[in-house]
XYZ file of C-alpha atoms in Angstrom:
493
model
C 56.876 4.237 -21.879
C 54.225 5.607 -23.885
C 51.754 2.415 -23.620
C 52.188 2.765 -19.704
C 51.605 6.590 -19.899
C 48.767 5.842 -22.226
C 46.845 3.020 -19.490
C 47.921 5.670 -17.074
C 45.661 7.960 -18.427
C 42.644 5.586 -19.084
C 42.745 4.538 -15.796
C 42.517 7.885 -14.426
C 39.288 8.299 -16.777
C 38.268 5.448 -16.275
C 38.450 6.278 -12.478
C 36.640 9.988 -12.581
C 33.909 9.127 -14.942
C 32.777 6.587 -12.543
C 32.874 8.487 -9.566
C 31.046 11.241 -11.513
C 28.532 8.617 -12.653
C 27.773 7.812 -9.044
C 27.387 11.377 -8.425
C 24.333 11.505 -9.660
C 20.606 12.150 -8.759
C 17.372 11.584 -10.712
C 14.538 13.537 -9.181
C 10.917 13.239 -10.343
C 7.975 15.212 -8.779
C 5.077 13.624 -6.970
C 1.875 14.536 -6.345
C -1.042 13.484 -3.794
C -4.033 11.499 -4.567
C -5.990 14.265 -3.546
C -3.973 17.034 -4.745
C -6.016 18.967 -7.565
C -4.447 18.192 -10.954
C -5.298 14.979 -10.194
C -8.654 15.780 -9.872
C -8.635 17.883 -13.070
C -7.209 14.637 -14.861
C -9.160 12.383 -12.981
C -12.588 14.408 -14.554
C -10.402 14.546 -18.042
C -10.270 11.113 -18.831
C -14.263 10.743 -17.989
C -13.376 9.242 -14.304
C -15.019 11.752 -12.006
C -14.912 10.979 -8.750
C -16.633 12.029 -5.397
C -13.775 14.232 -3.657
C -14.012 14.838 0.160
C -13.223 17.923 1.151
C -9.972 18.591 2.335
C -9.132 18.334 6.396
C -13.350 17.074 6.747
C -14.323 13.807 8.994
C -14.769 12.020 5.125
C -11.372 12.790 3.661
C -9.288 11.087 6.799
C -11.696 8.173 6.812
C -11.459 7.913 3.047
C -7.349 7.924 3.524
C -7.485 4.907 6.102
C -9.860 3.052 4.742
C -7.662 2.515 1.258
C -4.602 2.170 3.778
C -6.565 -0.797 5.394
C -7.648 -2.171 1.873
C -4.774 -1.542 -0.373
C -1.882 -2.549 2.471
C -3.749 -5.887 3.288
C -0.976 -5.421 6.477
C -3.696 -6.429 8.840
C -4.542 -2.711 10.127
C -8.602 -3.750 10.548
C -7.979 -3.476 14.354
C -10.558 -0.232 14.642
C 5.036 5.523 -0.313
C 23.626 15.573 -7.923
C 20.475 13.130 -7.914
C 18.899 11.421 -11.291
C 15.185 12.121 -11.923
C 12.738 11.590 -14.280
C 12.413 13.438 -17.184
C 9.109 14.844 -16.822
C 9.518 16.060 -13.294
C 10.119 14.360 -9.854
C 6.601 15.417 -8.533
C 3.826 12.777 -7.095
C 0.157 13.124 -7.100
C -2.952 11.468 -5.341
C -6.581 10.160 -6.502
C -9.033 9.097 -4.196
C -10.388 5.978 -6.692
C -6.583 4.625 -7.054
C -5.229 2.280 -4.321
C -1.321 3.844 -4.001
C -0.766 7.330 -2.870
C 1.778 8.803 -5.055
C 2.045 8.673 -8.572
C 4.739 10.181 -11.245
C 5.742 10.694 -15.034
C 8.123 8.697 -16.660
C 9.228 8.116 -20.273
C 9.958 5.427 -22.200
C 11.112 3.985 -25.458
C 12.463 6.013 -28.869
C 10.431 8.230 -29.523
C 10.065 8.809 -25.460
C 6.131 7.745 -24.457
C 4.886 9.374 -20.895
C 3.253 6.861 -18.701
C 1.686 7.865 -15.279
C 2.855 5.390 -12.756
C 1.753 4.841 -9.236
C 5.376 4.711 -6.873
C 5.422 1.099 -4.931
C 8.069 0.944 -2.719
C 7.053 -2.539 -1.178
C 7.144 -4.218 -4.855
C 10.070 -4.235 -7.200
C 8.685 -4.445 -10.792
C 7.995 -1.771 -12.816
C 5.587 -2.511 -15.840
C 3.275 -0.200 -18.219
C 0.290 -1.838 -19.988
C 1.213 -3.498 -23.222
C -0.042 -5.240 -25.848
C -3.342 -5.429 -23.448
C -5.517 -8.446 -23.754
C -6.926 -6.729 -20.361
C -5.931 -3.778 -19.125
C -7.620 -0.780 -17.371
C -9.209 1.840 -20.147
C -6.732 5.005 -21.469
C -9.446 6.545 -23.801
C -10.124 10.312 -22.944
C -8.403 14.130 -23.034
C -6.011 13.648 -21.052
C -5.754 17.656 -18.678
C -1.819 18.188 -19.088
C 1.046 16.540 -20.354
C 1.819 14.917 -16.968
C -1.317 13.378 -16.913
C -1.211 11.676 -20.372
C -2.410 7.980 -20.157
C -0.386 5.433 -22.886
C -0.103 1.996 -24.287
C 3.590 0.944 -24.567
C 4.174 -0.723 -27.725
C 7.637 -2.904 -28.345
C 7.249 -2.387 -31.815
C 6.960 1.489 -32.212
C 10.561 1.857 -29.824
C 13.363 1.644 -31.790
C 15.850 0.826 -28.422
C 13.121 -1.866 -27.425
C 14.473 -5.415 -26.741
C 13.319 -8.984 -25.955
C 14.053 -10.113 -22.425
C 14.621 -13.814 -22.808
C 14.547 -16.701 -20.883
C 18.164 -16.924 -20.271
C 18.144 -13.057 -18.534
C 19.174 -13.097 -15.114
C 15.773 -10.913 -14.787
C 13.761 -13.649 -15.752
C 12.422 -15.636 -12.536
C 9.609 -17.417 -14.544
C 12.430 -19.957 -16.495
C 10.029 -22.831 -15.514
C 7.235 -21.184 -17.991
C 9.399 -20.800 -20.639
C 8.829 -22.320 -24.107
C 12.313 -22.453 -25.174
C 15.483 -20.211 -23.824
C 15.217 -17.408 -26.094
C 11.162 -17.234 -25.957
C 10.437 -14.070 -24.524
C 10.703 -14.517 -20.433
C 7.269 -14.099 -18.974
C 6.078 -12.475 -15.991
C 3.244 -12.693 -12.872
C 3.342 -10.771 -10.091
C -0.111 -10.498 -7.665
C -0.383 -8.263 -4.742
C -1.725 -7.447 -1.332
C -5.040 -6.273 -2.453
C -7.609 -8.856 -3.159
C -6.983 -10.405 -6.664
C -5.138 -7.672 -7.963
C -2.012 -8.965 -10.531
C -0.645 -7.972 -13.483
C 1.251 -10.652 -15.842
C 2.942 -9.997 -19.494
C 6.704 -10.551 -20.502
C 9.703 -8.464 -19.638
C 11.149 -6.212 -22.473
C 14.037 -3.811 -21.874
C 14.215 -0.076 -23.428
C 15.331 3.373 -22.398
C 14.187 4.994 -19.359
C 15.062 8.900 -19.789
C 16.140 10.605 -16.839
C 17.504 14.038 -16.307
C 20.408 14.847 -13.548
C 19.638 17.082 -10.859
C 22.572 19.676 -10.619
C 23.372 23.161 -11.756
C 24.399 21.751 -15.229
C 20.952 19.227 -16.296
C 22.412 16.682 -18.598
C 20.158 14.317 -20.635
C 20.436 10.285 -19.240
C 19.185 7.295 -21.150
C 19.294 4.146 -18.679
C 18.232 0.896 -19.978
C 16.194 -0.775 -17.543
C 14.057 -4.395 -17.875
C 10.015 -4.000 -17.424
C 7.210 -6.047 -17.785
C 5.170 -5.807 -20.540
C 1.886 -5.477 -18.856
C -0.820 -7.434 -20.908
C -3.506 -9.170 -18.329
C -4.533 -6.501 -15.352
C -6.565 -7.904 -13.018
C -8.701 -6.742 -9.664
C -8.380 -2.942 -8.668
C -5.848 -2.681 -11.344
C -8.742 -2.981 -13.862
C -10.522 0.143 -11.938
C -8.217 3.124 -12.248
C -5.812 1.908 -9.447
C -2.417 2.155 -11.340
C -4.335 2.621 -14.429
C -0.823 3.331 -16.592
C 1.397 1.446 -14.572
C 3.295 0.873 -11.337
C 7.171 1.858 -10.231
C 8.169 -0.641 -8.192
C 11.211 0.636 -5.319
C 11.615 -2.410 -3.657
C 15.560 -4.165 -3.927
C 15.418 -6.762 -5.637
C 17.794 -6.462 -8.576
C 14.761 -5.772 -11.271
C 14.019 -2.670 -9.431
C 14.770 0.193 -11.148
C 16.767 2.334 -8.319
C 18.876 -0.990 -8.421
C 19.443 -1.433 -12.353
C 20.654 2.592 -11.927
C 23.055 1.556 -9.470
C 24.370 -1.852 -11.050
C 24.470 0.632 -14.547
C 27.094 2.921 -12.372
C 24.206 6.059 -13.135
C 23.773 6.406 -9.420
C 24.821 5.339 -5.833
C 21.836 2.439 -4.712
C 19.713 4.903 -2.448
C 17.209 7.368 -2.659
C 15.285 9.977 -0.859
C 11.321 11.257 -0.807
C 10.261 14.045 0.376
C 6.760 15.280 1.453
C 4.777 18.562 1.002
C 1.457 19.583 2.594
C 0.537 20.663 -0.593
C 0.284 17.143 -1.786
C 3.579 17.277 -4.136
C 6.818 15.930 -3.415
C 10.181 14.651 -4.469
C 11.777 11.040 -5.260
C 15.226 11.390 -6.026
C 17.536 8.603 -7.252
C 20.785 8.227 -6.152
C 20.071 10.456 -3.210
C 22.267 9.580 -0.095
C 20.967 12.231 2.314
C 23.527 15.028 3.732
C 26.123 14.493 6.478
C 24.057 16.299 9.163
C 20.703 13.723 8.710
C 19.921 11.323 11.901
C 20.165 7.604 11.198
C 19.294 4.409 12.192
C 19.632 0.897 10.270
C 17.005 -1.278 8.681
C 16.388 -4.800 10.518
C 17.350 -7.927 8.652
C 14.075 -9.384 8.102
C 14.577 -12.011 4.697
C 10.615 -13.620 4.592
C 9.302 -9.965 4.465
C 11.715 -7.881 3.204
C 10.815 -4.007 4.427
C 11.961 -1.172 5.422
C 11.756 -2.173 8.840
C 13.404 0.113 11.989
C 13.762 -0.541 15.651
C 12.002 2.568 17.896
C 13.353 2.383 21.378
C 11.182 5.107 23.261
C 8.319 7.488 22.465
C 8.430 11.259 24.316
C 4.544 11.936 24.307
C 4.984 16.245 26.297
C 6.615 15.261 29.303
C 6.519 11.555 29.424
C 8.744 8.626 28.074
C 7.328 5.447 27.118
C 10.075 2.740 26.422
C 9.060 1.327 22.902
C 11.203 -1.525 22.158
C 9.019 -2.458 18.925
C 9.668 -3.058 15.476
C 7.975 -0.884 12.489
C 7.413 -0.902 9.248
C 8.874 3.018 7.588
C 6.384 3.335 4.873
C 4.852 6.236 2.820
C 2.313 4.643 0.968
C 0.339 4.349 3.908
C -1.307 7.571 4.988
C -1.424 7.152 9.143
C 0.485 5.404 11.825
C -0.662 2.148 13.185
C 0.554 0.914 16.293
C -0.739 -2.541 17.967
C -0.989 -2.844 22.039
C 0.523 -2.410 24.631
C 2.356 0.639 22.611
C -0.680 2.342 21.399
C -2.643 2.405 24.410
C 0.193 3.295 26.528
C 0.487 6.108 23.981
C -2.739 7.440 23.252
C -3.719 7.471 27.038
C -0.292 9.520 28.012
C -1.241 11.812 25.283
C -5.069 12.168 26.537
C -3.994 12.766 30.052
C -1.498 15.704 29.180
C -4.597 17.293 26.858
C -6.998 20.155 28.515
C -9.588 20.158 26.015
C -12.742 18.068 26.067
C -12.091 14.533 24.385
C -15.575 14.133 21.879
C -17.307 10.570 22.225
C -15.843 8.078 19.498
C -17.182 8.663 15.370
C -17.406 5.778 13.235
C -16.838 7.770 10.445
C -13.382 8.321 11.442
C -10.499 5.792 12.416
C -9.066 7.830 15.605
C -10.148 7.151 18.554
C -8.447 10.287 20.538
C -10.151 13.099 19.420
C -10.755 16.636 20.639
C -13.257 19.928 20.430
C -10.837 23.072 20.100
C -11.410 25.362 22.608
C -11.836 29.111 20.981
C -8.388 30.020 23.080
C -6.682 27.161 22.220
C -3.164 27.481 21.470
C -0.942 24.942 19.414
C 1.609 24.751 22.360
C -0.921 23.324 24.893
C -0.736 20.243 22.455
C 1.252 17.595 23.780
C 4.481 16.846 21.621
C 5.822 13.526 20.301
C 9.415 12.316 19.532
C 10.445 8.867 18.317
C 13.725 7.302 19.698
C 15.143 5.415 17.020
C 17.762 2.064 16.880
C 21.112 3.926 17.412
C 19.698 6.912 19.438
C 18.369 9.402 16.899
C 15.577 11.500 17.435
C 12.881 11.663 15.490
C 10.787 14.427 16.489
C 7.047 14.370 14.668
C 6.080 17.969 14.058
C 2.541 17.005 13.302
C 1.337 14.188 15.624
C -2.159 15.625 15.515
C -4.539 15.882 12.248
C -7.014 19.071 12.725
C -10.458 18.348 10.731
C -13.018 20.958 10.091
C -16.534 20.397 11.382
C -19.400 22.338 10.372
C -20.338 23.404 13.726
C -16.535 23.173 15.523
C -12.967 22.357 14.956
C -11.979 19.262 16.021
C -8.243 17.701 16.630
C -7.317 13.761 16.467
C -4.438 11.750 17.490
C -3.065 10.706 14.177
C -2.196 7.293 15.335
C -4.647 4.241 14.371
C -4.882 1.100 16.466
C -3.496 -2.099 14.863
C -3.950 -5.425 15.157
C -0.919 -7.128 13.573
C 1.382 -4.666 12.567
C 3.306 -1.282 13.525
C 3.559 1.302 10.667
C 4.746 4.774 11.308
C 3.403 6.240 7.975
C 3.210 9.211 5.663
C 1.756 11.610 7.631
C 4.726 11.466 10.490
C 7.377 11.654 7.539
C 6.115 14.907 6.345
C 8.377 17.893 6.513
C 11.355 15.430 6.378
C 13.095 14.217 3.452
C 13.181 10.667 3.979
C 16.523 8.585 2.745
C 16.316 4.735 1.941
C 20.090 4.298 1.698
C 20.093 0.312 0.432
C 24.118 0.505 0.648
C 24.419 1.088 3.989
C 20.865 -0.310 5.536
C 19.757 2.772 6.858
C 17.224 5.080 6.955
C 17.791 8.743 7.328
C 15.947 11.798 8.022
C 16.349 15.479 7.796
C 14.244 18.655 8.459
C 13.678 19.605 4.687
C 11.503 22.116 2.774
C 11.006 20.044 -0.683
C 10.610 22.774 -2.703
C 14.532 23.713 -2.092
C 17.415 22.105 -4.140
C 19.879 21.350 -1.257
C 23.254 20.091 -2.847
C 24.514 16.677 -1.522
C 27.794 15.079 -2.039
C 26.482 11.815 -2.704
C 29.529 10.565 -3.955
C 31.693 11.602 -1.176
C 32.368 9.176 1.991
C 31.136 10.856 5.099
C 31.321 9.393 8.868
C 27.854 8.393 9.940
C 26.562 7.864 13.850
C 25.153 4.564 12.623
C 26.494 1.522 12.095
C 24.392 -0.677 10.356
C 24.155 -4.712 9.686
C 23.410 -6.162 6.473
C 19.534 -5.504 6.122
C 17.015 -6.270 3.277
C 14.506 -3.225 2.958
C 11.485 -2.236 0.468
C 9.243 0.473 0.281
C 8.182 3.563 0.896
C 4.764 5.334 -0.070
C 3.691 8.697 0.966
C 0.731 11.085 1.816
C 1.232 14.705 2.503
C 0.053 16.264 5.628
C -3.025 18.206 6.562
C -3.069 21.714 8.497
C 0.940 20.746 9.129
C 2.645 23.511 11.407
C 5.099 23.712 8.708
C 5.729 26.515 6.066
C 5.958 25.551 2.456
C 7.111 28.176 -0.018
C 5.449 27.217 -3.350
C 7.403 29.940 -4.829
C 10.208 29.437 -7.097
C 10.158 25.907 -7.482
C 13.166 23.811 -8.729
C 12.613 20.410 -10.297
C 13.875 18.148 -12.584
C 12.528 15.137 -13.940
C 12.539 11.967 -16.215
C 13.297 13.051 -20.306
């Protein structure tokens, strides 16, 4: 009687700790390539960089031209919850190809490393016993800005990753099967890689709740030793978090650990911070629809059905790629034409004759009366019938003569990407569990509580999907209020 009483008991521990476990969120900050620490630690470390001013002709055309280099996506037609330690905030530099960027810590004794987010890659790796890797000499201007050489040997928790790890996916360049499992990974941009071995040590994260509690996940990363292309020119220069879903992902080692549920949100500010949160399932009350099963290109890929442009509805009926590390939206023909010409018909001020040195096409000389409501709005239909309404779908830039207003939508020629820009003033769910993206109206400087553990009835029902990535870039003379008061954030230990 006692023995049953006894497993009685465990199994009701047992039960509760996990369901507490997948309770949790990790949140780290983010901050904007162009957001000004970065450009205080971009001086620091003796990397000073010309900055375009802020909302000018130079800083849009700066923003697409690294989405047309960095995404190599074929644009040349014309990215309680866990969080890291060290804050859940992102940051931008104009001289590094990813958008978003955030502290982490690793090892025993915890080392900071500044990583660039990557949502459509899945390894995360730090530089490492470099035989070539980008330059970390210099002051660094805070603590979230500190630049760092992982060393195996200084981490106590630190541990081999051999050959016979399920992580390793190199096997045929092993030596032997427990050599150390090596690693190559090369992407988008033109010969840009990184290659090293995988080690495994602690990742410290710090729940997101009224009660912060201390997390140490172990997680498997490469051991970055030979950088090559932009890598080797401050792009990434400490590292890069990979978010895709492959199981070496880190928002999927927290959810095979049982630390979180497998989703999480970002969330943008016009300030040029944001939020990542792991473990982050959204709220009952956000709008849906599910990712498309695309295997050969795995993405976070949605279905939009119609576009509202003021007073008109375009049927859509095209696929998309949902991703925040690339600054504007690019949509290929018929759909961008249809769009941009609806949108220029239901405008009353003068259209200006086309600017090379800026990507939009549809642009605009503000009338001294003008008024934001003469504007035509935009609304995305989604897969499932959600509305996603885009509160910005215009970029104002500041002349020195005039103030001018653009489309914010780029012609492609391959590919349709609805990116950053259209996200912001949403906090943006990549639920992996369900295959579905989610949305909700969110000010990211407010700590909403979500019962991410709790089953709730969605709208959506989704099929089995295989998504990656998100980047993100926060938006310009945006309608939307952000209180930068009073701000709540936890991070990685």
């Amino acid at each position: 009687m006692l023995k049953t009483v006894f497993l009685f008991l465990i199994s009701i521990w047992v039960f509760f700790n996990f369901k507490l476990s997948y309770g949790r969120i990790f949140t780290f900050e983010m901050h904007h390539r162009f957001s000004e620490p970065v450009r205080n630690w971009s001086n620091s470390i003796g990397k000073p960089s010309h900055w375009p001013v802020k909302d000018s002709f130079e800083y849009y055309a700066v923003l697409a031209q690294r989405d047309r280099l960095f995404r190599g996506r074929k644009l040349s037609g014309v990215n309680a919850t866990l969080s890291f330690s060290d804050g859940n905030s992102t940051f931008k530099i104009d001289s590094l190809g990813f958008l978003h960027y955030t502290t982490v810590q690793l090892g025993t004794p915890g080392v900071k490393f500044m990583v660039a987010l990557d949502t459509g890659s899945d390894l995360f790796w730090v530089p490492c016993e470099c035989t070539k890797c980008a330059p970390t000499e210099g002051t660094a201007y805070a603590s979230d800005f500190e630049l760092s050489i992982y060393d195996p040997k200084g981490s106590s928790t630190s541990k081999k990753v051999t050959c016979s790890s399920s992580f390793c996916a190199q096997r045929n360049q092993c030596l032997g099967t427990f050599s150390n499992c090596p690693y190559m990974v090369s992407y988008m941009s033109a010969q840009t890689s990184t290659s090293g071995v995988l080690v495994e040590d602690v990742l410290h994260l710090t729940t997101e709740d009224g009660h912060p509690e201390s997390v140490e996940a172990y997680v498997t990363f490469g051991c970055g030793q030979v950088q090559s292309g932009s890598f080797l020119d401050v792009a990434a220069p400490n590292g890069l978090f990979g978010l895709g879903m492959e199981k070496i992902a880190v928002p999927s080692i927290l959810s095979q650990e049982g630390l979180t549920d497998d989703s999480f949100s970002m969330c943008f500010g016009n300030d040029g911070t944001g939020r990542i949160s792991f473990g982050d399932k959204g709220s009952p009350d956000q709008k849906e629809t599910p990712f498309n099963v695309n295997p050969s290109q795995p993405a976070y890929n949605v279905t939009v059905t119609q576009i509202q442009v003021g007073t008109t509805l375009i049927d859509g009926g095209f696929t998309a790629l949902f991703d925040s590390g690339t600054s504007f939206t690019y949509l290929v023909d018929p759909t961008y034409s249809n769009l941009a010409m609806n949108f220029h018909s239901q405008v009353q001020d003068s259209r200006r004759p086309p600017d090379s040195g800026i990507p939009f096409e549809y642009c605009y000389d503000m009338s001294p009366s003008a008024n934001s409501s003469l504007i035509p709005s935009m609304s995305l239909t989604m897969k499932g019938g959600s509305h996603f309404p885009v509160y910005d779908p215009v970029l104002v830039i500041s002349n020195q003569s005039k103030v001018v207003y653009c489309l914010a939508i780029v012609k492609s020629a391959e590919v349709n990407i609805i990116g950053q820009h259209f996200m912001t003033g949403y906090r943006v769910v990549f639920d992996r569990e369900r295959f579905v993206l989610g949305w909700k109206k969110f000010d990211c400087y407010d700590i909403e509580e979500t019962n991410s553990a709790e089953e709730e009835s969605h709208p959506v029902s989704a099929p089995p999907a295989v998504a990656a990535g998100i980047h993100n870039y926060s938006t310009p003379g945006s309608t939307k209020d952000i209180k930068t008061n009073n701000k709540s954030h936890t991070s990685i230990a």
